[in-house]
PDB file of C-alpha atoms in Angstrom:
ATOM      1  CA  UNK A   1      33.050 -77.430  93.674  1.00  0.00           C
ATOM      2  CA  UNK A   2      34.724 -77.944  90.276  1.00  0.00           C
ATOM      3  CA  UNK A   3      34.071 -75.760  87.244  1.00  0.00           C
ATOM      4  CA  UNK A   4      32.348 -78.707  85.536  1.00  0.00           C
ATOM      5  CA  UNK A   5      29.944 -79.467  88.362  1.00  0.00           C
ATOM      6  CA  UNK A   6      29.295 -75.766  88.935  1.00  0.00           C
ATOM      7  CA  UNK A   7      28.371 -75.264  85.279  1.00  0.00           C
ATOM      8  CA  UNK A   8      26.582 -78.551  84.590  1.00  0.00           C
ATOM      9  CA  UNK A   9      25.324 -79.667  87.999  1.00  0.00           C
ATOM     10  CA  UNK A  10      23.973 -80.350  90.457  1.00  0.00           C
ATOM     11  CA  UNK A  11      21.997 -83.047  88.575  1.00  0.00           C
ATOM     12  CA  UNK A  12      22.473 -84.760  85.224  1.00  0.00           C
ATOM     13  CA  UNK A  13      19.874 -86.918  83.500  1.00  0.00           C
ATOM     14  CA  UNK A  14      21.196 -89.725  81.287  1.00  0.00           C
ATOM     15  CA  UNK A  15      19.071 -91.651  78.803  1.00  0.00           C
ATOM     16  CA  UNK A  16      20.591 -95.042  78.069  1.00  0.00           C
ATOM     17  CA  UNK A  17      22.647 -95.062  81.269  1.00  0.00           C
ATOM     18  CA  UNK A  18      23.194 -98.714  82.104  1.00  0.00           C
ATOM     19  CA  UNK A  19      25.655-100.170  79.582  1.00  0.00           C
ATOM     20  CA  UNK A  20      28.602 -99.252  77.419  1.00  0.00           C
ATOM     21  CA  UNK A  21      28.808 -95.539  76.675  1.00  0.00           C
ATOM     22  CA  UNK A  22      25.894 -94.761  79.016  1.00  0.00           C
ATOM     23  CA  UNK A  23      27.519 -96.593  81.913  1.00  0.00           C
ATOM     24  CA  UNK A  24      30.687 -94.594  81.365  1.00  0.00           C
ATOM     25  CA  UNK A  25      28.749 -91.320  81.314  1.00  0.00           C
ATOM     26  CA  UNK A  26      27.283 -92.382  84.659  1.00  0.00           C
ATOM     27  CA  UNK A  27      30.670 -93.213  86.149  1.00  0.00           C
ATOM     28  CA  UNK A  28      32.583 -90.223  84.815  1.00  0.00           C
ATOM     29  CA  UNK A  29      29.909 -87.685  85.724  1.00  0.00           C
ATOM     30  CA  UNK A  30      29.633 -89.212  89.201  1.00  0.00           C
ATOM     31  CA  UNK A  31      33.398 -88.845  89.555  1.00  0.00           C
ATOM     32  CA  UNK A  32      32.928 -85.130  88.896  1.00  0.00           C
ATOM     33  CA  UNK A  33      30.485 -84.925  91.812  1.00  0.00           C
ATOM     34  CA  UNK A  34      27.278 -84.630  89.776  1.00  0.00           C
ATOM     35  CA  UNK A  35      24.130 -86.349  91.021  1.00  0.00           C
ATOM     36  CA  UNK A  36      22.443 -88.627  88.500  1.00  0.00           C
ATOM     37  CA  UNK A  37      19.015 -89.493  87.199  1.00  0.00           C
ATOM     38  CA  UNK A  38      19.724 -92.694  85.270  1.00  0.00           C
ATOM     39  CA  UNK A  39      17.259 -94.028  82.695  1.00  0.00           C
ATOM     40  CA  UNK A  40      17.395 -97.330  80.807  1.00  0.00           C
ATOM     41  CA  UNK A  41      15.127-100.200  79.784  1.00  0.00           C
ATOM     42  CA  UNK A  42      17.078-102.926  81.615  1.00  0.00           C
ATOM     43  CA  UNK A  43      16.453-102.458  85.327  1.00  0.00           C
ATOM     44  CA  UNK A  44      19.011-105.029  86.498  1.00  0.00           C
ATOM     45  CA  UNK A  45      21.974-103.376  84.768  1.00  0.00           C
ATOM     46  CA  UNK A  46      20.658 -99.950  85.728  1.00  0.00           C
ATOM     47  CA  UNK A  47      20.549-100.802  89.420  1.00  0.00           C
ATOM     48  CA  UNK A  48      23.984-102.431  89.258  1.00  0.00           C
ATOM     49  CA  UNK A  49      25.602 -99.282  87.848  1.00  0.00           C
ATOM     50  CA  UNK A  50      23.634 -97.034  90.199  1.00  0.00           C
ATOM     51  CA  UNK A  51      24.792 -98.956  93.275  1.00  0.00           C
ATOM     52  CA  UNK A  52      28.394 -98.823  92.061  1.00  0.00           C
ATOM     53  CA  UNK A  53      28.532 -95.067  91.466  1.00  0.00           C
ATOM     54  CA  UNK A  54      26.584 -94.353  94.635  1.00  0.00           C
ATOM     55  CA  UNK A  55      29.064 -96.277  96.785  1.00  0.00           C
ATOM     56  CA  UNK A  56      32.217 -95.186  94.936  1.00  0.00           C
ATOM     57  CA  UNK A  57      31.511 -91.480  94.603  1.00  0.00           C
ATOM     58  CA  UNK A  58      28.977 -90.701  97.329  1.00  0.00           C
ATOM     59  CA  UNK A  59      26.498 -88.984  95.037  1.00  0.00           C
ATOM     60  CA  UNK A  60      22.698 -89.098  94.928  1.00  0.00           C
ATOM     61  CA  UNK A  61      21.245 -91.408  92.283  1.00  0.00           C
ATOM     62  CA  UNK A  62      17.697 -91.819  91.015  1.00  0.00           C
ATOM     63  CA  UNK A  63      16.928 -94.672  88.603  1.00  0.00           C
ATOM     64  CA  UNK A  64      13.997 -95.330  86.325  1.00  0.00           C
ATOM     65  CA  UNK A  65      13.201 -98.050  83.800  1.00  0.00           C
ATOM     66  CA  UNK A  66      11.490 -95.991  81.137  1.00  0.00           C
ATOM     67  CA  UNK A  67      10.164 -96.640  77.642  1.00  0.00           C
ATOM     68  CA  UNK A  68      11.555 -93.731  75.633  1.00  0.00           C
ATOM     69  CA  UNK A  69       9.022 -94.335  72.861  1.00  0.00           C
ATOM     70  CA  UNK A  70       6.089 -93.806  75.240  1.00  0.00           C
ATOM     71  CA  UNK A  71       3.528 -91.233  74.134  1.00  0.00           C
ATOM     72  CA  UNK A  72       3.468 -89.749  77.645  1.00  0.00           C
ATOM     73  CA  UNK A  73       7.266 -89.480  77.906  1.00  0.00           C
ATOM     74  CA  UNK A  74       7.130 -85.752  78.694  1.00  0.00           C
ATOM     75  CA  UNK A  75       4.791 -86.290  81.639  1.00  0.00           C
ATOM     76  CA  UNK A  76       6.922 -89.152  82.966  1.00  0.00           C
ATOM     77  CA  UNK A  77      10.081 -87.033  82.784  1.00  0.00           C
ATOM     78  CA  UNK A  78       8.414 -84.190  84.641  1.00  0.00           C
ATOM     79  CA  UNK A  79       7.348 -86.542  87.435  1.00  0.00           C
ATOM     80  CA  UNK A  80      10.781 -88.188  87.556  1.00  0.00           C
ATOM     81  CA  UNK A  81      12.757 -84.955  87.750  1.00  0.00           C
ATOM     82  CA  UNK A  82      10.476 -83.309  90.283  1.00  0.00           C
ATOM     83  CA  UNK A  83      11.994 -80.098  91.591  1.00  0.00           C
ATOM     84  CA  UNK A  84      15.593 -81.188  90.958  1.00  0.00           C
ATOM     85  CA  UNK A  85      17.814 -78.730  89.106  1.00  0.00           C
ATOM     86  CA  UNK A  86      18.930 -80.552  85.952  1.00  0.00           C
ATOM     87  CA  UNK A  87      22.089 -78.937  84.636  1.00  0.00           C
ATOM     88  CA  UNK A  88      23.093 -81.564  82.068  1.00  0.00           C
ATOM     89  CA  UNK A  89      21.124 -83.734  79.647  1.00  0.00           C
ATOM     90  CA  UNK A  90      22.881 -86.710  78.045  1.00  0.00           C
ATOM     91  CA  UNK A  91      20.836 -88.506  75.400  1.00  0.00           C
ATOM     92  CA  UNK A  92      22.720 -91.699  74.647  1.00  0.00           C
ATOM     93  CA  UNK A  93      19.781 -94.067  74.114  1.00  0.00           C
ATOM     94  CA  UNK A  94      19.286 -95.460  70.643  1.00  0.00           C
ATOM     95  CA  UNK A  95      17.411 -98.121  68.746  1.00  0.00           C
ATOM     96  CA  UNK A  96      18.997 -99.693  65.685  1.00  0.00           C
ATOM     97  CA  UNK A  97      17.903-102.395  63.288  1.00  0.00           C
ATOM     98  CA  UNK A  98      20.703-103.852  61.159  1.00  0.00           C
ATOM     99  CA  UNK A  99      19.649-105.652  58.013  1.00  0.00           C
ATOM    100  CA  UNK A 100      17.872-105.223  54.675  1.00  0.00           C
ATOM    101  CA  UNK A 101      15.225-102.501  54.741  1.00  0.00           C
ATOM    102  CA  UNK A 102      12.509-104.763  53.321  1.00  0.00           C
ATOM    103  CA  UNK A 103      13.070-107.298  56.117  1.00  0.00           C
ATOM    104  CA  UNK A 104      12.472-104.691  58.822  1.00  0.00           C
ATOM    105  CA  UNK A 105       8.952-103.960  60.079  1.00  0.00           C
ATOM    106  CA  UNK A 106       6.946-100.753  60.159  1.00  0.00           C
ATOM    107  CA  UNK A 107       6.834-100.970  63.975  1.00  0.00           C
ATOM    108  CA  UNK A 108      10.602-101.284  64.148  1.00  0.00           C
ATOM    109  CA  UNK A 109      11.127 -98.268  61.911  1.00  0.00           C
ATOM    110  CA  UNK A 110       8.662 -96.245  63.974  1.00  0.00           C
ATOM    111  CA  UNK A 111      10.472 -97.272  67.165  1.00  0.00           C
ATOM    112  CA  UNK A 112      13.735 -96.015  65.685  1.00  0.00           C
ATOM    113  CA  UNK A 113      12.165 -92.635  64.919  1.00  0.00           C
ATOM    114  CA  UNK A 114      10.501 -92.443  68.348  1.00  0.00           C
ATOM    115  CA  UNK A 115      13.604 -93.326  70.376  1.00  0.00           C
ATOM    116  CA  UNK A 116      16.284 -91.677  68.229  1.00  0.00           C
ATOM    117  CA  UNK A 117      14.460 -88.503  67.114  1.00  0.00           C
ATOM    118  CA  UNK A 118      11.376 -87.827  69.210  1.00  0.00           C
ATOM    119  CA  UNK A 119      13.142 -88.850  72.422  1.00  0.00           C
ATOM    120  CA  UNK A 120      15.857 -86.172  72.307  1.00  0.00           C
ATOM    121  CA  UNK A 121      13.275 -83.545  71.376  1.00  0.00           C
ATOM    122  CA  UNK A 122      11.182 -84.381  74.426  1.00  0.00           C
ATOM    123  CA  UNK A 123      14.219 -84.333  76.746  1.00  0.00           C
ATOM    124  CA  UNK A 124      15.447 -81.013  75.366  1.00  0.00           C
ATOM    125  CA  UNK A 125      11.994 -79.464  75.620  1.00  0.00           C
ATOM    126  CA  UNK A 126      11.675 -80.643  79.216  1.00  0.00           C
ATOM    127  CA  UNK A 127      15.021 -79.390  80.518  1.00  0.00           C
ATOM    128  CA  UNK A 128      16.406 -76.646  78.263  1.00  0.00           C
ATOM    129  CA  UNK A 129      13.953 -73.932  79.334  1.00  0.00           C
ATOM    130  CA  UNK A 130      15.127 -73.880  82.981  1.00  0.00           C
ATOM    131  CA  UNK A 131      18.727 -73.921  81.731  1.00  0.00           C
ATOM    132  CA  UNK A 132      18.055 -70.835  79.624  1.00  0.00           C
ATOM    133  CA  UNK A 133      16.487 -69.116  82.624  1.00  0.00           C
ATOM    134  CA  UNK A 134      19.543 -69.958  84.768  1.00  0.00           C
ATOM    135  CA  UNK A 135      21.934 -68.989  81.935  1.00  0.00           C
ATOM    136  CA  UNK A 136      23.922 -72.216  82.311  1.00  0.00           C
ATOM    137  CA  UNK A 137      23.678 -75.885  81.429  1.00  0.00           C
ATOM    138  CA  UNK A 138      24.666 -78.466  78.856  1.00  0.00           C
ATOM    139  CA  UNK A 139      23.148 -80.926  76.389  1.00  0.00           C
ATOM    140  CA  UNK A 140      25.056 -83.869  74.897  1.00  0.00           C
ATOM    141  CA  UNK A 141      23.432 -85.769  72.036  1.00  0.00           C
ATOM    142  CA  UNK A 142      25.337 -88.937  71.161  1.00  0.00           C
ATOM    143  CA  UNK A 143      25.282 -89.342  67.384  1.00  0.00           C
ATOM    144  CA  UNK A 144      26.969 -91.637  64.902  1.00  0.00           C
ATOM    145  CA  UNK A 145      29.282 -91.623  61.914  1.00  0.00           C
ATOM    146  CA  UNK A 146      26.347 -93.226  60.080  1.00  0.00           C
ATOM    147  CA  UNK A 147      24.536 -89.893  60.258  1.00  0.00           C
ATOM    148  CA  UNK A 148      26.870 -88.192  57.796  1.00  0.00           C
ATOM    149  CA  UNK A 149      25.502 -90.189  54.847  1.00  0.00           C
ATOM    150  CA  UNK A 150      23.154 -93.048  54.097  1.00  0.00           C
ATOM    151  CA  UNK A 151      24.316 -96.646  54.215  1.00  0.00           C
ATOM    152  CA  UNK A 152      22.890 -99.985  53.212  1.00  0.00           C
ATOM    153  CA  UNK A 153      21.602-102.203  56.051  1.00  0.00           C
ATOM    154  CA  UNK A 154      21.216 -99.242  58.441  1.00  0.00           C
ATOM    155  CA  UNK A 155      19.192 -96.823  56.301  1.00  0.00           C
ATOM    156  CA  UNK A 156      16.637 -95.844  58.945  1.00  0.00           C
ATOM    157  CA  UNK A 157      19.187 -95.669  61.755  1.00  0.00           C
ATOM    158  CA  UNK A 158      21.515 -93.485  59.655  1.00  0.00           C
ATOM    159  CA  UNK A 159      18.652 -91.131  58.835  1.00  0.00           C
ATOM    160  CA  UNK A 160      17.723 -90.743  62.502  1.00  0.00           C
ATOM    161  CA  UNK A 161      21.321 -89.992  63.465  1.00  0.00           C
ATOM    162  CA  UNK A 162      21.499 -87.358  60.736  1.00  0.00           C
ATOM    163  CA  UNK A 163      18.521 -85.746  62.462  1.00  0.00           C
ATOM    164  CA  UNK A 164      20.311 -85.868  65.833  1.00  0.00           C
ATOM    165  CA  UNK A 165      23.469 -84.214  64.511  1.00  0.00           C
ATOM    166  CA  UNK A 166      21.567 -81.488  62.672  1.00  0.00           C
ATOM    167  CA  UNK A 167      19.365 -80.843  65.704  1.00  0.00           C
ATOM    168  CA  UNK A 168      22.412 -80.385  67.936  1.00  0.00           C
ATOM    169  CA  UNK A 169      24.053 -78.032  65.464  1.00  0.00           C
ATOM    170  CA  UNK A 170      21.047 -75.733  65.287  1.00  0.00           C
ATOM    171  CA  UNK A 171      20.575 -75.704  69.056  1.00  0.00           C
ATOM    172  CA  UNK A 172      24.297 -75.079  69.608  1.00  0.00           C
ATOM    173  CA  UNK A 173      23.955 -71.737  67.836  1.00  0.00           C
ATOM    174  CA  UNK A 174      20.573 -70.904  69.307  1.00  0.00           C
ATOM    175  CA  UNK A 175      21.181 -71.737  72.977  1.00  0.00           C
ATOM    176  CA  UNK A 176      24.815 -70.695  73.398  1.00  0.00           C
ATOM    177  CA  UNK A 177      23.675 -67.074  73.552  1.00  0.00           C
ATOM    178  CA  UNK A 178      21.727 -68.066  76.668  1.00  0.00           C
ATOM    179  CA  UNK A 179      24.678 -69.814  78.328  1.00  0.00           C
ATOM    180  CA  UNK A 180      23.661 -73.374  77.389  1.00  0.00           C
ATOM    181  CA  UNK A 181      26.289 -75.579  75.721  1.00  0.00           C
ATOM    182  CA  UNK A 182      25.038 -78.088  73.137  1.00  0.00           C
ATOM    183  CA  UNK A 183      27.166 -80.656  71.349  1.00  0.00           C
ATOM    184  CA  UNK A 184      26.674 -83.649  69.078  1.00  0.00           C
ATOM    185  CA  UNK A 185      29.317 -86.209  70.034  1.00  0.00           C
ATOM    186  CA  UNK A 186      29.772 -88.424  66.991  1.00  0.00           C
ATOM    187  CA  UNK A 187      30.965 -91.907  67.843  1.00  0.00           C
ATOM    188  CA  UNK A 188      32.093 -94.632  65.505  1.00  0.00           C
ATOM    189  CA  UNK A 189      32.221 -98.309  66.369  1.00  0.00           C
ATOM    190  CA  UNK A 190      32.487 -98.684  70.139  1.00  0.00           C
ATOM    191  CA  UNK A 191      33.075-101.866  72.096  1.00  0.00           C
ATOM    192  CA  UNK A 192      29.744-101.903  73.910  1.00  0.00           C
ATOM    193  CA  UNK A 193      27.633-104.955  74.837  1.00  0.00           C
ATOM    194  CA  UNK A 194      25.386-104.259  71.833  1.00  0.00           C
ATOM    195  CA  UNK A 195      28.370-104.033  69.479  1.00  0.00           C
ATOM    196  CA  UNK A 196      29.756-107.299  70.847  1.00  0.00           C
ATOM    197  CA  UNK A 197      26.351-108.964  70.533  1.00  0.00           C
ATOM    198  CA  UNK A 198      25.618-107.846  66.974  1.00  0.00           C
ATOM    199  CA  UNK A 199      29.081-107.975  65.410  1.00  0.00           C
ATOM    200  CA  UNK A 200      30.712-111.272  64.428  1.00  0.00           C
ATOM    201  CA  UNK A 201      33.807-111.647  66.616  1.00  0.00           C
ATOM    202  CA  UNK A 202      36.079-112.454  63.685  1.00  0.00           C
ATOM    203  CA  UNK A 203      35.099-109.189  61.923  1.00  0.00           C
ATOM    204  CA  UNK A 204      34.898-106.783  64.867  1.00  0.00           C
ATOM    205  CA  UNK A 205      38.522-105.690  64.625  1.00  0.00           C
ATOM    206  CA  UNK A 206      38.005-104.371  61.087  1.00  0.00           C
ATOM    207  CA  UNK A 207      35.713-101.674  62.508  1.00  0.00           C
ATOM    208  CA  UNK A 208      38.518-100.370  64.792  1.00  0.00           C
ATOM    209  CA  UNK A 209      36.171-100.067  67.789  1.00  0.00           C
ATOM    210  CA  UNK A 210      36.995 -97.589  70.537  1.00  0.00           C
ATOM    211  CA  UNK A 211      36.507 -98.267  74.237  1.00  0.00           C
ATOM    212  CA  UNK A 212      33.500 -96.594  75.913  1.00  0.00           C
ATOM    213  CA  UNK A 213      35.747 -94.945  78.521  1.00  0.00           C
ATOM    214  CA  UNK A 214      37.624 -92.999  75.849  1.00  0.00           C
ATOM    215  CA  UNK A 215      34.465 -92.044  73.946  1.00  0.00           C
ATOM    216  CA  UNK A 216      32.965 -90.517  77.070  1.00  0.00           C
ATOM    217  CA  UNK A 217      36.101 -88.817  78.355  1.00  0.00           C
ATOM    218  CA  UNK A 218      36.595 -87.120  74.986  1.00  0.00           C
ATOM    219  CA  UNK A 219      32.918 -86.120  74.901  1.00  0.00           C
ATOM    220  CA  UNK A 220      33.037 -84.437  78.311  1.00  0.00           C
ATOM    221  CA  UNK A 221      36.259 -82.589  77.503  1.00  0.00           C
ATOM    222  CA  UNK A 222      34.737 -81.438  74.206  1.00  0.00           C
ATOM    223  CA  UNK A 223      31.630 -80.132  75.970  1.00  0.00           C
ATOM    224  CA  UNK A 224      33.622 -78.297  78.635  1.00  0.00           C
ATOM    225  CA  UNK A 225      36.014 -76.778  76.090  1.00  0.00           C
ATOM    226  CA  UNK A 226      33.287 -75.585  73.713  1.00  0.00           C
ATOM    227  CA  UNK A 227      34.138 -77.920  70.834  1.00  0.00           C
ATOM    228  CA  UNK A 228      30.591 -77.921  69.444  1.00  0.00           C
ATOM    229  CA  UNK A 229      28.493 -78.013  67.478  1.00  0.00           C
ATOM    230  CA  UNK A 230      29.754 -81.399  66.241  1.00  0.00           C
ATOM    231  CA  UNK A 231      32.676 -83.303  67.707  1.00  0.00           C
ATOM    232  CA  UNK A 232      33.913 -86.478  66.027  1.00  0.00           C
ATOM    233  CA  UNK A 233      35.501 -88.804  68.561  1.00  0.00           C
ATOM    234  CA  UNK A 234      38.766 -90.586  67.769  1.00  0.00           C
ATOM    235  CA  UNK A 235      41.543 -90.110  65.228  1.00  0.00           C
ATOM    236  CA  UNK A 236      40.439 -92.951  62.954  1.00  0.00           C
ATOM    237  CA  UNK A 237      36.872 -91.650  62.870  1.00  0.00           C
ATOM    238  CA  UNK A 238      38.144 -88.179  62.020  1.00  0.00           C
ATOM    239  CA  UNK A 239      40.229 -89.618  59.184  1.00  0.00           C
ATOM    240  CA  UNK A 240      37.268 -91.582  57.838  1.00  0.00           C
ATOM    241  CA  UNK A 241      35.040 -88.509  58.064  1.00  0.00           C
ATOM    242  CA  UNK A 242      37.613 -86.438  56.168  1.00  0.00           C
ATOM    243  CA  UNK A 243      37.772 -88.986  53.353  1.00  0.00           C
ATOM    244  CA  UNK A 244      33.998 -89.384  53.151  1.00  0.00           C
ATOM    245  CA  UNK A 245      33.187 -85.667  53.240  1.00  0.00           C
ATOM    246  CA  UNK A 246      36.139 -84.108  51.442  1.00  0.00           C
ATOM    247  CA  UNK A 247      37.639 -86.724  49.126  1.00  0.00           C
ATOM    248  CA  UNK A 248      34.606 -88.620  47.847  1.00  0.00           C
ATOM    249  CA  UNK A 249      31.432 -87.555  46.114  1.00  0.00           C
ATOM    250  CA  UNK A 250      28.182 -88.026  48.000  1.00  0.00           C
ATOM    251  CA  UNK A 251      27.501 -91.120  45.907  1.00  0.00           C
ATOM    252  CA  UNK A 252      31.008 -92.408  46.548  1.00  0.00           C
ATOM    253  CA  UNK A 253      30.647 -91.935  50.305  1.00  0.00           C
ATOM    254  CA  UNK A 254      27.374 -93.884  50.380  1.00  0.00           C
ATOM    255  CA  UNK A 255      28.920 -96.703  48.346  1.00  0.00           C
ATOM    256  CA  UNK A 256      32.038 -96.763  50.545  1.00  0.00           C
ATOM    257  CA  UNK A 257      30.065 -96.968  53.810  1.00  0.00           C
ATOM    258  CA  UNK A 258      27.622 -99.492  52.398  1.00  0.00           C
ATOM    259  CA  UNK A 259      30.456-101.774  51.351  1.00  0.00           C
ATOM    260  CA  UNK A 260      32.044-101.548  54.804  1.00  0.00           C
ATOM    261  CA  UNK A 261      28.698-102.213  56.524  1.00  0.00           C
ATOM    262  CA  UNK A 262      27.974-105.230  54.333  1.00  0.00           C
ATOM    263  CA  UNK A 263      31.451-106.596  55.044  1.00  0.00           C
ATOM    264  CA  UNK A 264      30.843-106.256  58.773  1.00  0.00           C
ATOM    265  CA  UNK A 265      27.227-107.452  59.003  1.00  0.00           C
ATOM    266  CA  UNK A 266      26.102-108.781  55.635  1.00  0.00           C
TER     267      UNK A 266
END
């Protein structure tokens, strides 16, 4: 058994497991010999990935199409996990509206808060206590460069990702004394199906998107090597973060990101 699977196995639960970054978490964790509970809304893609990792890596896989905004999410997770020993939580699921705030709906904003903020809290509450008792485990919260400051067209999404990053940072300090590793993995533009669907093809290159494989491989190395509480993925993203946080005022950073977002999606 490898160090990774010994520390973060025998089971991992992945929210948002069927496409893009989530699919790569499924594949790369399976390659490390960790059994998977895979959660996503789209059952067809979920089953496709599950069958692939099951046949390629010979691991156990449980799948579930689950609404992460459900009011009984905690009860559903408890039933899904059963008596399995969950050593790693990966919360990759997200909901994002892109467009003017006044054109969004109250239901859409609430869904963003439920999926992006309440969801990770429920997962952490469900699985961190046994990790603390065992004195080992890991939690990966996938966050976004948008969470470092507000931005036009993604105001609600950016606010929820700020919550995710701050939550991970506080838990990193709190739980590491009990042997549980927590990290916020901050991704920038990534060439996922959602990115390809939402981003005009002739503008996508200006966002310098990374490939999901690299985002996930860097995230897992960062977790294993104790790079928390916050790990920004990719050299370009690190450069952008340096400029936004060290070279510009808060107002300047918001204006800079808003201009870039409008150029990409406006």
